[in-house]
GROMACS .gro file of N, CA and C in nm:
model
  441
    1MET      N    1  -5.850  -2.455   7.481
    1MET     CA    2  -5.808  -2.324   7.666
    1MET      C    3  -5.950  -2.279   7.717
    2GLU      N    4  -5.884  -2.267   7.832
    2GLU     CA    5  -5.980  -2.249   7.871
    2GLU      C    6  -5.936  -2.121   8.001
    3LEU      N    7  -6.051  -2.063   8.046
    3LEU     CA    8  -6.006  -1.909   8.091
    3LEU      C    9  -6.055  -1.919   8.221
    4ALA      N   10  -5.935  -1.967   8.363
    4ALA     CA   11  -6.002  -2.010   8.446
    4ALA      C   12  -5.998  -1.869   8.520
    5ALA      N   13  -6.021  -1.770   8.501
    5ALA     CA   14  -5.931  -1.666   8.639
    5ALA      C   15  -5.886  -1.506   8.548
    6LEU      N   16  -5.885  -1.378   8.607
    6LEU     CA   17  -5.915  -1.273   8.553
    6LEU      C   18  -5.821  -1.196   8.685
    7ILE      N   19  -5.681  -1.199   8.654
    7ILE     CA   20  -5.566  -1.082   8.692
    7ILE      C   21  -5.631  -0.936   8.654
    8GLY      N   22  -5.623  -0.897   8.843
    8GLY     CA   23  -5.670  -0.721   8.760
    8GLY      C   24  -5.774  -0.662   8.808
    9LEU      N   25  -5.925  -0.764   8.740
    9LEU     CA   26  -5.977  -0.691   8.701
    9LEU      C   27  -6.035  -0.720   8.878
   10THR      N   28  -6.113  -0.682   8.989
   10THR     CA   29  -6.117  -0.644   9.124
   10THR      C   30  -6.265  -0.646   9.132
   11ASP      N   31  -6.319  -0.551   8.993
   11ASP     CA   32  -6.472  -0.466   9.016
   11ASP      C   33  -6.610  -0.608   9.007
   12ASP      N   34  -6.680  -0.616   9.115
   12ASP     CA   35  -6.783  -0.728   9.049
   12ASP      C   36  -6.961  -0.741   8.981
   13LYS      N   37  -6.822  -0.636   8.836
   13LYS     CA   38  -6.917  -0.587   8.739
   13LYS      C   39  -6.797  -0.645   8.713
   14VAL      N   40  -6.794  -0.772   8.665
   14VAL     CA   41  -6.699  -0.889   8.540
   14VAL      C   42  -6.793  -0.990   8.521
   15GLY      N   43  -6.760  -1.089   8.458
   15GLY     CA   44  -6.820  -1.218   8.390
   15GLY      C   45  -6.841  -1.299   8.304
   16PHE      N   46  -6.900  -1.419   8.253
   16PHE     CA   47  -6.879  -1.468   8.161
   16PHE      C   48  -7.012  -1.445   8.100
   17ALA      N   49  -7.018  -1.433   7.962
   17ALA     CA   50  -7.105  -1.456   7.820
   17ALA      C   51  -7.090  -1.608   7.790
   18SER      N   52  -6.965  -1.665   7.789
   18SER     CA   53  -6.889  -1.814   7.743
   18SER      C   54  -6.817  -1.806   7.789
   19ARG      N   55  -6.658  -1.947   7.685
   19ARG     CA   56  -6.620  -2.011   7.817
   19ARG      C   57  -6.521  -1.926   7.753
   20SER      N   58  -6.553  -1.807   7.592
   20SER     CA   59  -6.387  -1.702   7.536
   20SER      C   60  -6.452  -1.548   7.575
   21THR      N   61  -6.564  -1.570   7.583
   21THR     CA   62  -6.599  -1.388   7.581
   21THR      C   63  -6.605  -1.371   7.792
   22VAL      N   64  -6.558  -1.224   7.766
   22VAL     CA   65  -6.596  -1.157   7.912
   22VAL      C   66  -6.694  -1.083   7.899
   23ILE      N   67  -6.733  -1.010   8.035
   23ILE     CA   68  -6.877  -0.873   8.019
   23ILE      C   69  -6.807  -0.792   8.143
   24THR      N   70  -6.817  -0.720   8.152
   24THR     CA   71  -6.787  -0.574   8.257
   24THR      C   72  -6.828  -0.523   8.189
   25ALA      N   73  -6.798  -0.457   8.297
   25ALA     CA   74  -6.990  -0.231   8.264
   25ALA      C   75  -6.863  -0.163   8.276
   26CYS      N   76  -6.870  -0.065   8.232
   26CYS     CA   77  -6.780   0.033   8.135
   26CYS      C   78  -6.879   0.152   8.191
   27GLY      N   79  -6.942   0.253   8.291
   27GLY     CA   80  -7.042   0.360   8.222
   27GLY      C   81  -7.127   0.355   8.270
   28ARG      N   82  -7.165   0.345   8.133
   28ARG     CA   83  -7.282   0.342   8.041
   28ARG      C   84  -7.303   0.209   7.941
   29HIS      N   85  -7.256   0.142   7.929
   29HIS     CA   86  -7.212   0.022   7.899
   29HIS      C   87  -7.148  -0.064   7.938
   30ILE      N   88  -7.222  -0.204   7.861
   30ILE     CA   89  -7.186  -0.327   7.886
   30ILE      C   90  -7.008  -0.431   7.724
   31CYS      N   91  -6.936  -0.394   7.826
   31CYS     CA   92  -6.809  -0.454   7.737
   31CYS      C   93  -6.826  -0.574   7.746
   32PHE      N   94  -6.807  -0.631   7.582
   32PHE     CA   95  -6.832  -0.807   7.541
   32PHE      C   96  -6.669  -0.804   7.459
   33ARG      N   97  -6.603  -0.888   7.558
   33ARG     CA   98  -6.417  -0.877   7.499
   33ARG      C   99  -6.433  -1.058   7.456
   34ASP      N  100  -6.354  -1.108   7.376
   34ASP     CA  101  -6.326  -1.160   7.279
   34ASP      C  102  -6.180  -1.291   7.382
   35ILE      N  103  -6.170  -1.322   7.472
   35ILE     CA  104  -6.010  -1.345   7.525
   35ILE      C  105  -5.889  -1.373   7.452
   36PHE      N  106  -5.972  -1.396   7.284
   36PHE     CA  107  -5.830  -1.500   7.185
   36PHE      C  108  -5.809  -1.389   7.125
   37SER      N  109  -5.965  -1.348   7.072
   37SER     CA  110  -5.891  -1.166   6.919
   37SER      C  111  -5.903  -1.109   7.031
   38ASN      N  112  -5.925  -1.058   7.117
   38ASN     CA  113  -5.963  -0.970   7.227
   38ASN      C  114  -6.054  -0.831   7.140
   39ARG      N  115  -6.100  -0.907   7.006
   39ARG     CA  116  -6.171  -0.839   7.018
   39ARG      C  117  -6.284  -0.717   7.084
   40LYS      N  118  -6.370  -0.647   7.085
   40LYS     CA  119  -6.456  -0.550   7.187
   40LYS      C  120  -6.587  -0.492   7.101
   41ASP      N  121  -6.728  -0.554   7.180
   41ASP     CA  122  -6.811  -0.524   7.146
   41ASP      C  123  -6.890  -0.395   7.262
   42PHE      N  124  -6.975  -0.347   7.272
   42PHE     CA  125  -7.027  -0.249   7.331
   42PHE      C  126  -7.192  -0.245   7.339
   43VAL      N  127  -7.246  -0.216   7.401
   43VAL     CA  128  -7.395  -0.207   7.464
   43VAL      C  129  -7.431  -0.072   7.552
   44GLU      N  130  -7.468  -0.031   7.478
   44GLU     CA  131  -7.517   0.163   7.525
   44GLU      C  132  -7.629   0.045   7.657
   45CYS      N  133  -7.611   0.111   7.800
   45CYS     CA  134  -7.758   0.095   7.905
   45CYS      C  135  -7.772   0.249   7.906
   46PRO      N  136  -7.913   0.141   7.960
   46PRO     CA  137  -7.993   0.322   8.009
   46PRO      C  138  -7.993   0.385   8.123
   47GLY      N  139  -7.990   0.502   8.188
   47GLY     CA  140  -8.000   0.604   8.313
   47GLY      C  141  -7.874   0.648   8.325
   48GLN      N  142  -7.797   0.662   8.369
   48GLN     CA  143  -7.667   0.689   8.363
   48GLN      C  144  -7.537   0.651   8.438
   49GLY      N  145  -7.564   0.493   8.447
   49GLY     CA  146  -7.481   0.437   8.455
   49GLY      C  147  -7.529   0.293   8.514
   50VAL      N  148  -7.371   0.188   8.556
   50VAL     CA  149  -7.416   0.089   8.531
   50VAL      C  150  -7.376   0.022   8.719
   51LYS      N  151  -7.519   0.047   8.768
   51LYS     CA  152  -7.491   0.002   8.920
   51LYS      C  153  -7.417  -0.102   9.014
   52THR      N  154  -7.485  -0.211   8.928
   52THR     CA  155  -7.464  -0.384   8.936
   52THR      C  156  -7.498  -0.418   8.797
   53VAL      N  157  -7.408  -0.591   8.878
   53VAL     CA  158  -7.487  -0.650   8.685
   53VAL      C  159  -7.474  -0.837   8.768
   54ALA      N  160  -7.557  -0.818   8.706
   54ALA     CA  161  -7.550  -1.081   8.801
   54ALA      C  162  -7.551  -1.138   8.672
   55PHE      N  163  -7.471  -1.281   8.604
   55PHE     CA  164  -7.472  -1.326   8.521
   55PHE      C  165  -7.561  -1.423   8.538
   56ASN      N  166  -7.532  -1.474   8.401
   56ASN     CA  167  -7.635  -1.622   8.413
   56ASN      C  168  -7.598  -1.713   8.291
   57PRO      N  169  -7.446  -1.767   8.295
   57PRO     CA  170  -7.381  -1.830   8.223
   57PRO      C  171  -7.440  -1.931   8.132
   58ARG      N  172  -7.500  -2.010   8.211
   58ARG     CA  173  -7.571  -2.109   8.195
   58ARG      C  174  -7.713  -2.079   8.074
   59GLU      N  175  -7.776  -1.934   8.099
   59GLU     CA  176  -7.887  -1.922   8.008
   59GLU      C  177  -7.828  -1.770   7.935
   60ASN      N  178  -7.752  -1.798   7.880
   60ASN     CA  179  -7.722  -1.654   7.807
   60ASN      C  180  -7.729  -1.584   7.908
   61GLN      N  181  -7.776  -1.561   8.028
   61GLN     CA  182  -7.863  -1.369   8.016
   61GLN      C  183  -7.750  -1.277   8.157
   62PHE      N  184  -7.820  -1.152   8.112
   62PHE     CA  185  -7.672  -1.046   8.206
   62PHE      C  186  -7.782  -1.003   8.271
   63ALA      N  187  -7.798  -0.911   8.399
   63ALA     CA  188  -7.924  -0.811   8.411
   63ALA      C  189  -7.813  -0.689   8.409
   64ILE      N  190  -7.832  -0.587   8.383
   64ILE     CA  191  -7.787  -0.486   8.493
   64ILE      C  192  -7.926  -0.389   8.560
   65ALA      N  193  -7.843  -0.300   8.600
   65ALA     CA  194  -7.926  -0.221   8.771
   65ALA      C  195  -7.872  -0.085   8.655
   66GLU      N  196  -7.999  -0.013   8.680
   66GLU     CA  197  -7.895   0.168   8.607
   66GLU      C  198  -7.898   0.216   8.747
   67ILE      N  199  -7.800   0.351   8.719
   67ILE     CA  200  -7.784   0.447   8.835
   67ILE      C  201  -7.916   0.541   8.766
   68ASN      N  202  -7.985   0.561   8.849
   68ASN     CA  203  -8.086   0.656   8.812
   68ASN      C  204  -8.180   0.708   8.908
   69GLU      N  205  -8.285   0.771   8.912
   69GLU     CA  206  -8.425   0.804   9.036
   69GLU      C  207  -8.504   0.733   9.094
   70THR      N  208  -8.519   0.654   8.995
   70THR     CA  209  -8.584   0.561   8.981
   70THR      C  210  -8.597   0.446   8.901
   71PRO      N  211  -8.478   0.354   8.946
   71PRO     CA  212  -8.378   0.265   8.862
   71PRO      C  213  -8.491   0.115   8.802
   72ARG      N  214  -8.472   0.087   8.718
   72ARG     CA  215  -8.524  -0.022   8.652
   72ARG      C  216  -8.357  -0.134   8.608
   73VAL      N  217  -8.481  -0.280   8.546
   73VAL     CA  218  -8.361  -0.329   8.616
   73VAL      C  219  -8.360  -0.415   8.429
   74PHE      N  220  -8.222  -0.392   8.340
   74PHE     CA  221  -8.304  -0.478   8.260
   74PHE      C  222  -8.215  -0.600   8.226
   75VAL      N  223  -8.292  -0.696   8.136
   75VAL     CA  224  -8.236  -0.897   8.161
   75VAL      C  225  -8.238  -0.801   7.972
   76TYR      N  226  -8.093  -0.863   7.974
   76TYR     CA  227  -8.051  -0.909   7.774
   76TYR      C  228  -7.966  -1.071   7.818
   77ASP      N  229  -7.990  -1.081   7.677
   77ASP     CA  230  -7.906  -1.232   7.593
   77ASP      C  231  -7.804  -1.195   7.558
   78SER      N  232  -7.701  -1.296   7.635
   78SER     CA  233  -7.598  -1.217   7.602
   78SER      C  234  -7.509  -1.269   7.485
   79VAL      N  235  -7.646  -1.385   7.415
   79VAL     CA  236  -7.553  -1.457   7.306
   79VAL      C  237  -7.614  -1.322   7.152
   80SER      N  238  -7.746  -1.251   7.125
   80SER     CA  239  -7.739  -1.147   7.125
   80SER      C  240  -7.794  -1.044   7.138
   81ARG      N  241  -7.754  -1.015   7.274
   81ARG     CA  242  -7.720  -0.891   7.306
   81ARG      C  243  -7.810  -0.754   7.301
   82LYS      N  244  -7.963  -0.846   7.339
   82LYS     CA  245  -8.106  -0.810   7.252
   82LYS      C  246  -8.103  -0.794   7.438
   83LEU      N  247  -8.201  -0.742   7.433
   83LEU     CA  248  -8.235  -0.698   7.574
   83LEU      C  249  -8.420  -0.793   7.558
   84SER      N  250  -8.388  -0.819   7.633
   84SER     CA  251  -8.519  -0.976   7.634
   84SER      C  252  -8.611  -0.936   7.793
   85SER      N  253  -8.668  -0.836   7.817
   85SER     CA  254  -8.732  -0.764   7.981
   85SER      C  255  -8.683  -0.678   8.039
   86THR      N  256  -8.755  -0.566   8.068
   86THR     CA  257  -8.723  -0.474   8.166
   86THR      C  258  -8.828  -0.519   8.298
   87LEU      N  259  -8.760  -0.489   8.446
   87LEU     CA  260  -8.823  -0.502   8.582
   87LEU      C  261  -8.819  -0.291   8.579
   88GLU      N  262  -8.980  -0.247   8.641
   88GLU     CA  263  -8.962  -0.183   8.709
   88GLU      C  264  -9.027  -0.117   8.849
   89ASP      N  265  -9.013  -0.061   8.905
   89ASP     CA  266  -9.027  -0.075   9.112
   89ASP      C  267  -8.912  -0.167   9.134
   90ALA      N  268  -8.786  -0.145   9.091
   90ALA     CA  269  -8.750  -0.270   9.156
   90ALA      C  270  -8.674  -0.204   9.283
   91ALA      N  271  -8.656  -0.076   9.268
   91ALA     CA  272  -8.603   0.025   9.415
   91ALA      C  273  -8.668   0.185   9.386
   92THR      N  274  -8.624   0.259   9.515
   92THR     CA  275  -8.651   0.388   9.539
   92THR      C  276  -8.544   0.452   9.487
   93MET      N  277  -8.481   0.425   9.540
   93MET     CA  278  -8.327   0.549   9.468
   93MET      C  279  -8.185   0.451   9.462
   94GLU      N  280  -8.212   0.266   9.470
   94GLU     CA  281  -8.048   0.197   9.428
   94GLU      C  282  -8.102   0.107   9.506
   95VAL      N  283  -8.039  -0.022   9.291
   95VAL     CA  284  -8.043  -0.154   9.312
   95VAL      C  285  -7.943  -0.195   9.354
   96ALA      N  286  -7.912  -0.261   9.486
   96ALA     CA  287  -7.762  -0.264   9.562
   96ALA      C  288  -7.772  -0.408   9.453
   97ALA      N  289  -7.836  -0.472   9.456
   97ALA     CA  290  -7.732  -0.607   9.490
   97ALA      C  291  -7.840  -0.716   9.361
   98LEU      N  292  -7.821  -0.789   9.275
   98LEU     CA  293  -7.883  -0.855   9.157
   98LEU      C  294  -7.873  -1.042   9.178
   99GLY      N  295  -7.904  -1.139   9.176
   99GLY     CA  296  -7.895  -1.218   9.156
   99GLY      C  297  -7.960  -1.340   9.045
  100PHE      N  298  -7.943  -1.403   8.949
  100PHE     CA  299  -8.032  -1.541   8.964
  100PHE      C  300  -7.997  -1.621   9.012
  101SER      N  301  -8.185  -1.638   8.969
  101SER     CA  302  -8.220  -1.861   9.010
  101SER      C  303  -8.103  -1.955   8.913
  102ALA      N  304  -8.081  -2.041   9.006
  102ALA     CA  305  -8.000  -2.163   8.894
  102ALA      C  306  -8.017  -2.187   8.728
  103TYR      N  307  -8.157  -2.146   8.726
  103TYR     CA  308  -8.255  -2.178   8.566
  103TYR      C  309  -8.240  -2.068   8.488
  104GLY      N  310  -8.193  -1.942   8.577
  104GLY     CA  311  -8.283  -1.838   8.500
  104GLY      C  312  -8.422  -1.722   8.518
  105SER      N  313  -8.488  -1.837   8.582
  105SER     CA  314  -8.615  -1.816   8.567
  105SER      C  315  -8.673  -1.648   8.673
  106ARG      N  316  -8.584  -1.702   8.711
  106ARG     CA  317  -8.600  -1.616   8.842
  106ARG      C  318  -8.505  -1.525   8.839
  107LEU      N  319  -8.535  -1.415   8.898
  107LEU     CA  320  -8.404  -1.366   8.898
  107LEU      C  321  -8.417  -1.252   9.053
  108VAL      N  322  -8.403  -1.215   9.218
  108VAL     CA  323  -8.350  -1.145   9.299
  108VAL      C  324  -8.294  -1.039   9.263
  109THR      N  325  -8.334  -0.896   9.341
  109THR     CA  326  -8.296  -0.788   9.372
  109THR      C  327  -8.326  -0.717   9.538
  110VAL      N  328  -8.241  -0.653   9.589
  110VAL     CA  329  -8.193  -0.614   9.663
  110VAL      C  330  -8.174  -0.430   9.667
  111SER      N  331  -8.271  -0.329   9.735
  111SER     CA  332  -8.231  -0.193   9.704
  111SER      C  333  -8.210  -0.143   9.840
  112GLY      N  334  -8.119  -0.059   9.824
  112GLY     CA  335  -8.120   0.010   9.907
  112GLY      C  336  -8.162   0.156  10.019
  113ALA      N  337  -8.136   0.274  10.060
  113ALA     CA  338  -8.185   0.313  10.113
  113ALA      C  339  -8.193   0.390   9.979
  114PRO      N  340  -8.394   0.466  10.047
  114PRO     CA  341  -8.467   0.459  10.213
  114PRO      C  342  -8.516   0.303  10.221
  115ASP      N  343  -8.603   0.211  10.059
  115ASP     CA  344  -8.703   0.135  10.093
  115ASP      C  345  -8.625  -0.037  10.207
  116TYR      N  346  -8.464  -0.036  10.126
  116TYR     CA  347  -8.426  -0.206  10.162
  116TYR      C  348  -8.515  -0.319  10.132
  117ARG      N  349  -8.548  -0.328  10.001
  117ARG     CA  350  -8.630  -0.376   9.911
  117ARG      C  351  -8.597  -0.509   9.927
  118VAL      N  352  -8.604  -0.681   9.962
  118VAL     CA  353  -8.593  -0.741   9.872
  118VAL      C  354  -8.703  -0.859   9.720
  119LYS      N  355  -8.670  -0.818   9.639
  119LYS     CA  356  -8.784  -0.875   9.573
  119LYS      C  357  -8.726  -0.997   9.470
  120VAL      N  358  -8.834  -1.082   9.454
  120VAL     CA  359  -8.776  -1.248   9.347
  120VAL      C  360  -8.866  -1.238   9.254
  121TRP      N  361  -8.844  -1.185   9.126
  121TRP     CA  362  -8.922  -1.184   9.026
  121TRP      C  363  -8.933  -1.318   8.910
  122ASP      N  364  -9.048  -1.334   8.869
  122ASP     CA  365  -9.060  -1.433   8.746
  122ASP      C  366  -9.020  -1.354   8.638
  123LEU      N  367  -8.926  -1.328   8.563
  123LEU     CA  368  -8.891  -1.309   8.443
  123LEU      C  369  -8.980  -1.304   8.321
  124SER      N  370  -9.013  -1.472   8.305
  124SER     CA  371  -9.085  -1.458   8.190
  124SER      C  372  -9.223  -1.350   8.158
  125LYS      N  373  -9.209  -1.322   8.350
  125LYS     CA  374  -9.429  -1.202   8.389
  125LYS      C  375  -9.349  -1.151   8.312
  126GLY      N  376  -9.194  -1.043   8.421
  126GLY     CA  377  -9.204  -0.981   8.442
  126GLY      C  378  -9.278  -0.919   8.639
  127LYS      N  379  -9.352  -1.043   8.629
  127LYS     CA  380  -9.363  -0.991   8.801
  127LYS      C  381  -9.296  -1.008   8.986
  128VAL      N  382  -9.339  -0.961   9.008
  128VAL     CA  383  -9.313  -1.003   9.183
  128VAL      C  384  -9.396  -1.092   9.270
  129LEU      N  385  -9.332  -1.191   9.258
  129LEU     CA  386  -9.356  -1.340   9.315
  129LEU      C  387  -9.339  -1.329   9.479
  130VAL      N  388  -9.217  -1.304   9.509
  130VAL     CA  389  -9.250  -1.228   9.660
  130VAL      C  390  -9.143  -1.104   9.685
  131GLU      N  391  -9.168  -1.010   9.782
  131GLU     CA  392  -9.164  -0.910   9.845
  131GLU      C  393  -9.158  -0.882   9.993
  132THR      N  394  -9.014  -0.801  10.080
  132THR     CA  395  -9.044  -0.856  10.235
  132THR      C  396  -8.942  -0.667  10.214
  133THR      N  397  -8.884  -0.671  10.363
  133THR     CA  398  -8.844  -0.585  10.354
  133THR      C  399  -8.704  -0.591  10.468
  134LEU      N  400  -8.662  -0.549  10.471
  134LEU     CA  401  -8.445  -0.563  10.519
  134LEU      C  402  -8.488  -0.431  10.689
  135PRO      N  403  -8.391  -0.476  10.781
  135PRO     CA  404  -8.405  -0.362  10.877
  135PRO      C  405  -8.333  -0.271  10.796
  136SER      N  406  -8.323  -0.154  10.903
  136SER     CA  407  -8.271  -0.026  10.796
  136SER      C  408  -8.118  -0.003  10.842
  137ASN      N  409  -8.029  -0.082  10.918
  137ASN     CA  410  -7.969  -0.108  10.917
  137ASN      C  411  -7.831  -0.153  10.806
  138PHE      N  412  -7.960  -0.258  10.722
  138PHE     CA  413  -7.846  -0.338  10.671
  138PHE      C  414  -7.799  -0.347  10.571
  139VAL      N  415  -7.685  -0.314  10.518
  139VAL     CA  416  -7.682  -0.293  10.420
  139VAL      C  417  -7.648  -0.464  10.286
  140ALA      N  418  -7.622  -0.425  10.197
  140ALA     CA  419  -7.635  -0.540  10.095
  140ALA      C  420  -7.598  -0.486   9.982
  141ASN      N  421  -7.454  -0.574   9.951
  141ASN     CA  422  -7.400  -0.564   9.801
  141ASN      C  423  -7.382  -0.707   9.705
  142GLU      N  424  -7.414  -0.785   9.794
  142GLU     CA  425  -7.375  -0.897   9.700
  142GLU      C  426  -7.516  -0.923   9.718
  143VAL      N  427  -7.614  -1.027   9.630
  143VAL     CA  428  -7.695  -1.165   9.677
  143VAL      C  429  -7.688  -1.311   9.617
  144VAL      N  430  -7.689  -1.436   9.689
  144VAL     CA  431  -7.721  -1.509   9.605
  144VAL      C  432  -7.843  -1.599   9.604
  145PHE      N  433  -7.842  -1.643   9.494
  145PHE     CA  434  -7.979  -1.722   9.455
  145PHE      C  435  -8.029  -1.823   9.515
  146ASN      N  436  -8.053  -1.901   9.665
  146ASN     CA  437  -8.040  -2.075   9.674
  146ASN      C  438  -8.175  -2.118   9.583
  147PRO      N  439  -8.053  -2.218   9.537
  147PRO     CA  440  -8.167  -2.299   9.409
  147PRO      C  441  -8.319  -2.379   9.501
   0.00000   0.00000   0.00000
């Protein structure tokens, strides 16, 4: 059996860790729920909560942006649930959106007010490859990485 849809979950903080495991953000935690056994596991996240989440089931990764005055982005292995990297200086006040490249080696972050920056990160080095600034009237809540 393969899960094709989740009815009733409308939040953008939902993704798949595997064919049978759904990941959802829940306050300061990430919840892993097995759809067959209904077993739940939790990972506590730093900061005051989870602002946004990106998923890369192909490479078993997920990234979260914390709610904090100087938010960081944390990249985890979704199988082991271990932290694999931390990205500092992702935004001044908030990370509005995250997106993985097709093979998971890069992550794009979009910050909201007051800086409105887009950064592409090399995850193996934790360094910014390219950065640009968006117009101040631009509001982003989703980003897609074009391979």
